[in-house]
Coordinates of C-alpha atoms and ligand atoms in Angstrom, one line a residue:
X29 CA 14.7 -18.0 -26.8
X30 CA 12.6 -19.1 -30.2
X31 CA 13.0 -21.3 -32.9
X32 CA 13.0 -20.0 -36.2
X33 CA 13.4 -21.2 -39.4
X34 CA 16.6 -19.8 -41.6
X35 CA 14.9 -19.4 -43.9
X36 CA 12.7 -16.6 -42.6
X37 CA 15.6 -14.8 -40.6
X38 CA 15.7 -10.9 -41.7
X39 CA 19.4 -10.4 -40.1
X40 CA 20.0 -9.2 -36.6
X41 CA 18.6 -11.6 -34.6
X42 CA 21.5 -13.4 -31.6
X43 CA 21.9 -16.7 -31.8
X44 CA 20.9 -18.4 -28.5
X45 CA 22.9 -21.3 -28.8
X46 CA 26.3 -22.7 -30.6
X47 CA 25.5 -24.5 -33.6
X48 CA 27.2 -27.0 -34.8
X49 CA 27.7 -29.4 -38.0
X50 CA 26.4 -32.9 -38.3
X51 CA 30.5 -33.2 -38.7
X52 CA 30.6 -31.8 -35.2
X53 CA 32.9 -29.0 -36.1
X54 CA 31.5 -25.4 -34.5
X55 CA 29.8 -23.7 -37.7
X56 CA 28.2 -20.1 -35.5
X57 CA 28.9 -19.7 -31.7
X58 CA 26.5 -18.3 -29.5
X59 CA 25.6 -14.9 -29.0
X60 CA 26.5 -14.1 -32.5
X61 CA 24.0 -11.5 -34.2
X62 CA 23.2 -13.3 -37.8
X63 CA 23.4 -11.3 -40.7
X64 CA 21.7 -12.0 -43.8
X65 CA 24.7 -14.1 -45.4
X66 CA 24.5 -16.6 -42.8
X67 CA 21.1 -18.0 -44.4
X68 CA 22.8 -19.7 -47.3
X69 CA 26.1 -20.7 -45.0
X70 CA 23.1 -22.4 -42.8
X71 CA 21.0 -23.7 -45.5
X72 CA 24.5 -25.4 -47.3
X73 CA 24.5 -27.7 -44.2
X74 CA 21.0 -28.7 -44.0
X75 CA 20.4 -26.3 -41.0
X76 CA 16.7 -25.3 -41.6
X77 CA 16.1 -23.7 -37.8
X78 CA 18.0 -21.9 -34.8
X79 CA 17.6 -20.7 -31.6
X80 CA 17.4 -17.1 -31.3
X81 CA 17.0 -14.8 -28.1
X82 CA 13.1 -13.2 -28.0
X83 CA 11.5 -13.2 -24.7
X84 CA 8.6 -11.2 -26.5
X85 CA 7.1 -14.0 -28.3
X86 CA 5.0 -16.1 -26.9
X87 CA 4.8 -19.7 -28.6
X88 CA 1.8 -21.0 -27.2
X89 CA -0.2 -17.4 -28.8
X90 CA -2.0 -17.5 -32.2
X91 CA 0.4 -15.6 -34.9
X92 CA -2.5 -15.8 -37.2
X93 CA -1.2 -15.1 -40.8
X94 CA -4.1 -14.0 -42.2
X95 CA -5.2 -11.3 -39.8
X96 CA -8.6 -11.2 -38.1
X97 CA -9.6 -8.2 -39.8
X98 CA -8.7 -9.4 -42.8
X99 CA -10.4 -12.4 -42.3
X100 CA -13.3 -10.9 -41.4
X101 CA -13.6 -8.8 -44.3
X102 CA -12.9 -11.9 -46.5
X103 CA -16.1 -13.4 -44.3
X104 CA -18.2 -10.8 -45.1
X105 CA -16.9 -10.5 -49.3
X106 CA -16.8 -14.1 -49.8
X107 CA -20.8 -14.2 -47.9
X108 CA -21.8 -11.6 -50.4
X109 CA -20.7 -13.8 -53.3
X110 CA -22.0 -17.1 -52.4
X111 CA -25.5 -15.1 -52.2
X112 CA -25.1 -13.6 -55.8
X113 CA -24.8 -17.4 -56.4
X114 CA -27.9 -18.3 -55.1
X115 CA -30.0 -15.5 -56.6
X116 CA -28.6 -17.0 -60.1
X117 CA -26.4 -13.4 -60.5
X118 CA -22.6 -14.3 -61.9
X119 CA -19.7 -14.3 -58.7
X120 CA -17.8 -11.1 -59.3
X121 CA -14.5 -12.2 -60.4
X122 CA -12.8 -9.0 -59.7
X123 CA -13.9 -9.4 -56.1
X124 CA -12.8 -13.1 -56.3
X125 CA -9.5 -12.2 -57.2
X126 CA -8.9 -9.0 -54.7
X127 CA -9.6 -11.6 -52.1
X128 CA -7.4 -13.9 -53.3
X129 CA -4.8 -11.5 -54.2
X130 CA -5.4 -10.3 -50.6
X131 CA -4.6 -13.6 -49.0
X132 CA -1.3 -14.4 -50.9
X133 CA -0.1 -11.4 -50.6
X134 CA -0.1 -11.8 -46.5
X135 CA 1.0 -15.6 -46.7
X136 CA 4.6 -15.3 -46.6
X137 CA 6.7 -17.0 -49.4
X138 CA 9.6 -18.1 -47.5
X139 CA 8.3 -19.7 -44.9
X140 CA 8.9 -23.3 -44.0
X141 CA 6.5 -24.3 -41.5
X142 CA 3.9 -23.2 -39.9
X143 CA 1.5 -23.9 -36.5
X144 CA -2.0 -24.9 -37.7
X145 CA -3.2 -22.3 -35.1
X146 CA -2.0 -19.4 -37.6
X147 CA -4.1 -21.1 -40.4
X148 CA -6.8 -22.2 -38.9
X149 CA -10.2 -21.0 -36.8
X150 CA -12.2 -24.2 -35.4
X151 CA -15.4 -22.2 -36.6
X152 CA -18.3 -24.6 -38.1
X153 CA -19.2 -21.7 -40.7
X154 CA -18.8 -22.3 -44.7
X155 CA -17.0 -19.5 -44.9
X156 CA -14.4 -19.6 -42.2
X157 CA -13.9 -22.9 -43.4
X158 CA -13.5 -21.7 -47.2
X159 CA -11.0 -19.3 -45.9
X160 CA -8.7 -21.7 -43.9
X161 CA -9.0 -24.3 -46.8
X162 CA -7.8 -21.6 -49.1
X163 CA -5.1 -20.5 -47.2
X164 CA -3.6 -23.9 -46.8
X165 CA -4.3 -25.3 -49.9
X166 CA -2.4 -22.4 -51.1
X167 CA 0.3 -23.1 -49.0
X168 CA 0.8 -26.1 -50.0
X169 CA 0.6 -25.0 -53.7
X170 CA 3.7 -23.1 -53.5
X171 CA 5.2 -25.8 -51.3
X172 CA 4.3 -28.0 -54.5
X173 CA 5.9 -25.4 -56.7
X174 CA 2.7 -24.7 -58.3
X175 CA 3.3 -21.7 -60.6
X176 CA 1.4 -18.4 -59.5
X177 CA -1.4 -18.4 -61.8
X178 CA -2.1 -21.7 -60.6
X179 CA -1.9 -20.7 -56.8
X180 CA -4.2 -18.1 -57.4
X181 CA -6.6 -20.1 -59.1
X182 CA -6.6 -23.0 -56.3
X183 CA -6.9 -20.4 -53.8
X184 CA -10.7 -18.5 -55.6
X185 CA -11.2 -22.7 -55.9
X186 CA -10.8 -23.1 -52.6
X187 CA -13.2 -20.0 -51.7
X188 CA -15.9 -21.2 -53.4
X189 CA -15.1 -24.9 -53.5
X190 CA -18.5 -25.6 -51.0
X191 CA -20.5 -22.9 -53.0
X192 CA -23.0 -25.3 -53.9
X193 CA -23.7 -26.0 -50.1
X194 CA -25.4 -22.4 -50.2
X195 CA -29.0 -24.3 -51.6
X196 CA -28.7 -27.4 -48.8
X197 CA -31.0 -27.3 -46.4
X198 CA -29.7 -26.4 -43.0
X199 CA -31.6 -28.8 -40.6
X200 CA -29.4 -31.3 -42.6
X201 CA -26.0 -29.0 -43.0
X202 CA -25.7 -28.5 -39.2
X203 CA -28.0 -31.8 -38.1
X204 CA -26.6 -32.7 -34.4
X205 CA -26.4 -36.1 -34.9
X206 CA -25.4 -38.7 -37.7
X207 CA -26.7 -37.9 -41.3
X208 CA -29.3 -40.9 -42.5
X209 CA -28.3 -42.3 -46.3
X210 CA -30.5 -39.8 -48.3
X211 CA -29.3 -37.0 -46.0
X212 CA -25.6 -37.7 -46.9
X213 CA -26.9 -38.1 -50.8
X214 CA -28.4 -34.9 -50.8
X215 CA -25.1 -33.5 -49.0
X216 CA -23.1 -35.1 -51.2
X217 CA -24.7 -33.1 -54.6
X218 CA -23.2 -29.8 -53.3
X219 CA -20.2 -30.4 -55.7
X220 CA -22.3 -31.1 -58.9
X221 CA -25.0 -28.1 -57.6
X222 CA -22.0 -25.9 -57.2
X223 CA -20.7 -26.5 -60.3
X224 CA -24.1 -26.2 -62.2
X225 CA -24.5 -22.8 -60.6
X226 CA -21.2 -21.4 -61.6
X227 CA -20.3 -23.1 -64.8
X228 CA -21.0 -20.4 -67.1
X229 CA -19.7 -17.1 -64.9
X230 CA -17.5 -16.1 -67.9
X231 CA -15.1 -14.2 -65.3
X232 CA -14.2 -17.3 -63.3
X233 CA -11.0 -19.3 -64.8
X234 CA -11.9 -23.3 -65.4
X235 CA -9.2 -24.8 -62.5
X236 CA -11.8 -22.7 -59.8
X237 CA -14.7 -24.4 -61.3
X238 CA -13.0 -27.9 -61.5
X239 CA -12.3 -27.0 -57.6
X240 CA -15.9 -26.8 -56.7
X241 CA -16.8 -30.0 -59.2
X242 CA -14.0 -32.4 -57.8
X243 CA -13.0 -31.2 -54.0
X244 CA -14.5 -35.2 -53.4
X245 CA -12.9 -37.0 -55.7
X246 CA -10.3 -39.6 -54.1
X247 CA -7.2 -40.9 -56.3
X248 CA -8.6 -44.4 -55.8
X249 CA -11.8 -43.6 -57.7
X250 CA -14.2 -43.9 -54.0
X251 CA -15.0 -40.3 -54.2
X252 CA -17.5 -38.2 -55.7
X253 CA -19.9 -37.2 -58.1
X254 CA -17.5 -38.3 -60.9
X255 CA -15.8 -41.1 -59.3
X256 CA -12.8 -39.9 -61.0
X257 CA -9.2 -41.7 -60.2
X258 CA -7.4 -41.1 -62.8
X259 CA -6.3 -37.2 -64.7
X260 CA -7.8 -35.9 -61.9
X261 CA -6.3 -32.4 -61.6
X262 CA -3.3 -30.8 -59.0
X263 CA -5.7 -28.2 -58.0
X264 CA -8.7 -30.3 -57.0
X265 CA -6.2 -32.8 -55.2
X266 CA -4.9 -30.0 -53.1
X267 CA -8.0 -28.7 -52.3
X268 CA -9.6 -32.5 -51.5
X269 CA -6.5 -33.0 -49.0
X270 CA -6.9 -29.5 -47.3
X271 CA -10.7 -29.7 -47.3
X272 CA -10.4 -33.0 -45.4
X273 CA -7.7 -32.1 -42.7
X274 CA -9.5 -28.8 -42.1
X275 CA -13.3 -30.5 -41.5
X276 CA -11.3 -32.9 -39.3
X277 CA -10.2 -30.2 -36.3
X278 CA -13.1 -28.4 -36.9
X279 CA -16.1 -28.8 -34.4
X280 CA -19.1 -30.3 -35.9
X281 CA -22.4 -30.5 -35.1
X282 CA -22.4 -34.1 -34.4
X283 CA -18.6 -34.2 -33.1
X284 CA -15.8 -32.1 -31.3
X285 CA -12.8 -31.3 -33.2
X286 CA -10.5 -33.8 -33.6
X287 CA -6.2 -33.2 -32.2
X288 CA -4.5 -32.0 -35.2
X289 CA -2.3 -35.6 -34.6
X290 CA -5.1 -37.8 -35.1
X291 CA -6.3 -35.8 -38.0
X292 CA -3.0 -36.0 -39.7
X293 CA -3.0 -40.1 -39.4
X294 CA -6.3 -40.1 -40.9
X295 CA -5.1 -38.0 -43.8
X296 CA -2.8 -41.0 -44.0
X297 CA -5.4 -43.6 -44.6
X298 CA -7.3 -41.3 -46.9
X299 CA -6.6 -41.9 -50.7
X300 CA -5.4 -38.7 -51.9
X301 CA -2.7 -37.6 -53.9
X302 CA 0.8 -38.9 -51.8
X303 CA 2.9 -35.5 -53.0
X304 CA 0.1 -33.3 -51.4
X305 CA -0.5 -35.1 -47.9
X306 CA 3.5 -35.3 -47.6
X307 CA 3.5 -31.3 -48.3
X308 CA 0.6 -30.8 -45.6
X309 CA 3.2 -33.0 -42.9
X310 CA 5.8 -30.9 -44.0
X311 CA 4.5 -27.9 -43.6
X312 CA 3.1 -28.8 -40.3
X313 CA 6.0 -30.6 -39.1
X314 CA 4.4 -33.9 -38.8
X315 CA 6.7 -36.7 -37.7
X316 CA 4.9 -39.7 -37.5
X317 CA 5.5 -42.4 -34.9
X318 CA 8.5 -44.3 -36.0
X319 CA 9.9 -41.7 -38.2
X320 CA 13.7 -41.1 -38.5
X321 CA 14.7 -37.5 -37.6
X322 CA 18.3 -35.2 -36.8
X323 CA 18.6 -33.6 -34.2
X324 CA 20.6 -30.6 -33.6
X325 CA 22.3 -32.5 -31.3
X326 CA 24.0 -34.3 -33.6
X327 CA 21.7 -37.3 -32.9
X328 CA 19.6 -39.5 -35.1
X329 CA 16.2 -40.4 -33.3
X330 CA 13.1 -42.2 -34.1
X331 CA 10.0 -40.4 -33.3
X332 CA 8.0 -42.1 -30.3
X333 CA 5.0 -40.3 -29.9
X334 CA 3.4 -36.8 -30.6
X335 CA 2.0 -34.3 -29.1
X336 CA -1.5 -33.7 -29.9
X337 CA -0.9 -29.9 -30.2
X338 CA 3.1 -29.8 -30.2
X339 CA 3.8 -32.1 -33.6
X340 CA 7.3 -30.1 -33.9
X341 CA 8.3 -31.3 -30.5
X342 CA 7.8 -35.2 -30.3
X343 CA 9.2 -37.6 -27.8
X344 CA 11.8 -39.7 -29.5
X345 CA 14.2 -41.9 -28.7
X346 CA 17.7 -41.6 -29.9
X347 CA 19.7 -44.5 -31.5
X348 CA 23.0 -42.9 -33.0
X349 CA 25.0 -39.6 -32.7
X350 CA 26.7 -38.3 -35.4
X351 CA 29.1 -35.9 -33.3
X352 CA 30.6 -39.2 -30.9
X353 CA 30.2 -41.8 -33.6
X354 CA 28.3 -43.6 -30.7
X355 CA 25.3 -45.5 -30.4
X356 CA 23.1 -43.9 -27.6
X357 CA 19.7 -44.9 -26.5
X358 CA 18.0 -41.6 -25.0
X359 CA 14.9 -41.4 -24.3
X360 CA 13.8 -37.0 -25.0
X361 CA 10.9 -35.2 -24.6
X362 CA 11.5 -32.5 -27.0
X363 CA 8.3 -30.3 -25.6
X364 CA 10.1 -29.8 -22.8
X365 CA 13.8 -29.3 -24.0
X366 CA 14.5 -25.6 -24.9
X367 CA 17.5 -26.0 -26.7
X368 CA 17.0 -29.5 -28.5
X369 CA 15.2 -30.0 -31.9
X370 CA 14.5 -31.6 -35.3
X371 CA 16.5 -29.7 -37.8
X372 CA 15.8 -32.8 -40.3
X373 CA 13.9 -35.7 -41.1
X374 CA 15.7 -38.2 -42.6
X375 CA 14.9 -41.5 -44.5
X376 CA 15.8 -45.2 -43.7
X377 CA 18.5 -44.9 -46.9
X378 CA 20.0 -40.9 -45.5
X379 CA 20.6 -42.5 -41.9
X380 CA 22.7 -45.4 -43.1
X381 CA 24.6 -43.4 -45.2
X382 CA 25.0 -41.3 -42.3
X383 CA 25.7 -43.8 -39.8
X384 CA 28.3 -45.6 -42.2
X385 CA 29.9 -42.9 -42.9
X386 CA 31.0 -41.8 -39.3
X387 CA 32.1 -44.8 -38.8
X388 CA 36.2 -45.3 -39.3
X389 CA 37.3 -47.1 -42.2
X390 CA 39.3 -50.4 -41.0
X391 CA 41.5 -52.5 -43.6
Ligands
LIG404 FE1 -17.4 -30.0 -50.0
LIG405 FE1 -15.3 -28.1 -47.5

């Protein structure tokens, strides 16, 4: 049995279990094959995932969505460019945008959520990092509702956003230990190096050079080299927010990688753009502690604690189900339940409605 998300069903697949509305009345019984009509029948009543049978797949494997030949072709076209940069010879921009082109075309569009292991590769080179910041920030672009053109320009932005790195010194790009002041100065000029080296390649649109300028700039001002708060652009937020969860569960030099949990709290206590971090939990299935979710059990739990590598499938603790009109108080480890799980995350305001409403009307 797997969980998938509606709406990524092709038709065919056997449900594994009966689902049933937050009314309680039977909507699909087990064992029925879905066809393609069902997605919108589901998706009507905020049913975003179901059960199906698979034995084949295997949850805890990688499903990278980039492939690992394509990624390593990307390696080696994206290497190639950042040298050009260095030797003062233009990027290509038809290159830029094959690779590009490449990786949108293998993200899918429909997709709801994904497992940060199908994104990411905890490797401490530039360019697998460039590559798994593009990728998500591009994600999160069409989760955004960025048009295209926009996507596509995040995504080359995103490639070359730590382009300027390429002229840092090593001994203090991979020092094992904790960068001194003028260390984390001269670190800190990639962005403005970057951009001087790339400013006037004709071929490369403006948003991917604002990328490499502003991937530090923080909506409260603190970041750098402008110390810009305010205008600062969708595409450089995006890539800021993705460029900071991905250096956080990656190993460093000086640190191990850190549980993609922890990584998503700091993101909380960063100051970056609040539409972007929400997309990143979203599409990660972050619930934070004390968060108000559905289950498909009809019940309305708070989140308890997470998983470090598991976020979809938190411990929570029920309070209300929807199905008995009843308050319950159930403690559930959803890592270890096969058939129970967040189809929803609901807000303070959705779960009094919700709760109020099941409730009968006395006069
Ligand atoms: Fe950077
Ligand atoms: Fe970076």
């Amino acid at each position: 049995m797997k969980l998938i998300n509606v709406d990524s069903l092709s038709g065919g697949e056997v449900l594994a279990q009966d689902i049933v509305c937050e009314d309680g009345t039977m909507l699909l019984k087990r064992s029925t094959r879905l066809r393609q009509a069902f997605k919108d029948k589901l998706l009507e009543r905020n049913i975003y995932k179901v059960f199906v049978t698979d034995n084949a797949v295997d949850p805890e494997k990688p499903n990278p969505i980039i492939s690992k030949e394509t990624r390593n072709l990307i390696c080696e076209e994206l290497k190639k460019q950042f040298i050009l940069v260095k030797d003062k010879i233009a990027v290509d921009p038809e290159v830029m945008n094959e690779i590009a082109s490449i990786l949108l075309d293998q993200i899918p569009e429909s997709q709801a959520a994904y497992d940060i292991k199908d994104i990411h590769v905890n490797d401490m080179c530039t360019y697998e990092h460039s590559i798994s910041v593009a990728v998500l920030s591009a994600l999160v672009s069409r989760k955004l509702n960025l048009p295209p053109d926009l996507v596509h320009q995040v995504t080359i932005g995103a490639l070359l956003h730590d382009v300027g790195k390429i002229i840092i010194p090593n001994d203090i790009l991979n020092k094992p230990s904790k960068l001194s002041n003028p260390e984390y100065e001269i670190i800190k000029t990639h962005t403005t190096l970057g951009y001087q080296m790339i400013k006037e390649h004709t071929g490369l649109n403006p948003i991917s050079k604002l990328i490499v300028l502003c991937h530090h700039e923080r909506e409260d001002g603190s970041g750098y080299p402008l110390n810009k708060s305010d205008d600062l652009h969708i595409a450089a937020k995006v890539v800021a927010a993705c460029d900071i969860l991905d250096a956080l569960i990656t190993d460093r030099p000086y640190r191990a990688a850190m549980p993609l949990n922890q990584a998503l709290l700091i993101l909380r206590g960063e100051k970056i753009a609040r539409d972007v971090r929400k997309s990143i939990e979203d599409l990660l299935e972050f619930h934070p502690i004390d968060s108000i979710v559905l289950l498909n059990t009809g019940d309305i739990a708070t989140v308890e604690s997470n998983h470090s590598n598991n976020l979809r499938c938190p411990k929570v603790r029920t309070i209300y189900n929807l199905k008995d009109n009843q308050y319950v108080s159930k403690k559930i480890d959803l890592s270890k339940s096969t058939d129970i799980c967040i189809t929803k995350k609901l807000d303070l305001n959705e779960t009094l409605n919700k709760i109020i409403k099941s409730q009968p009307l006395v006069f």
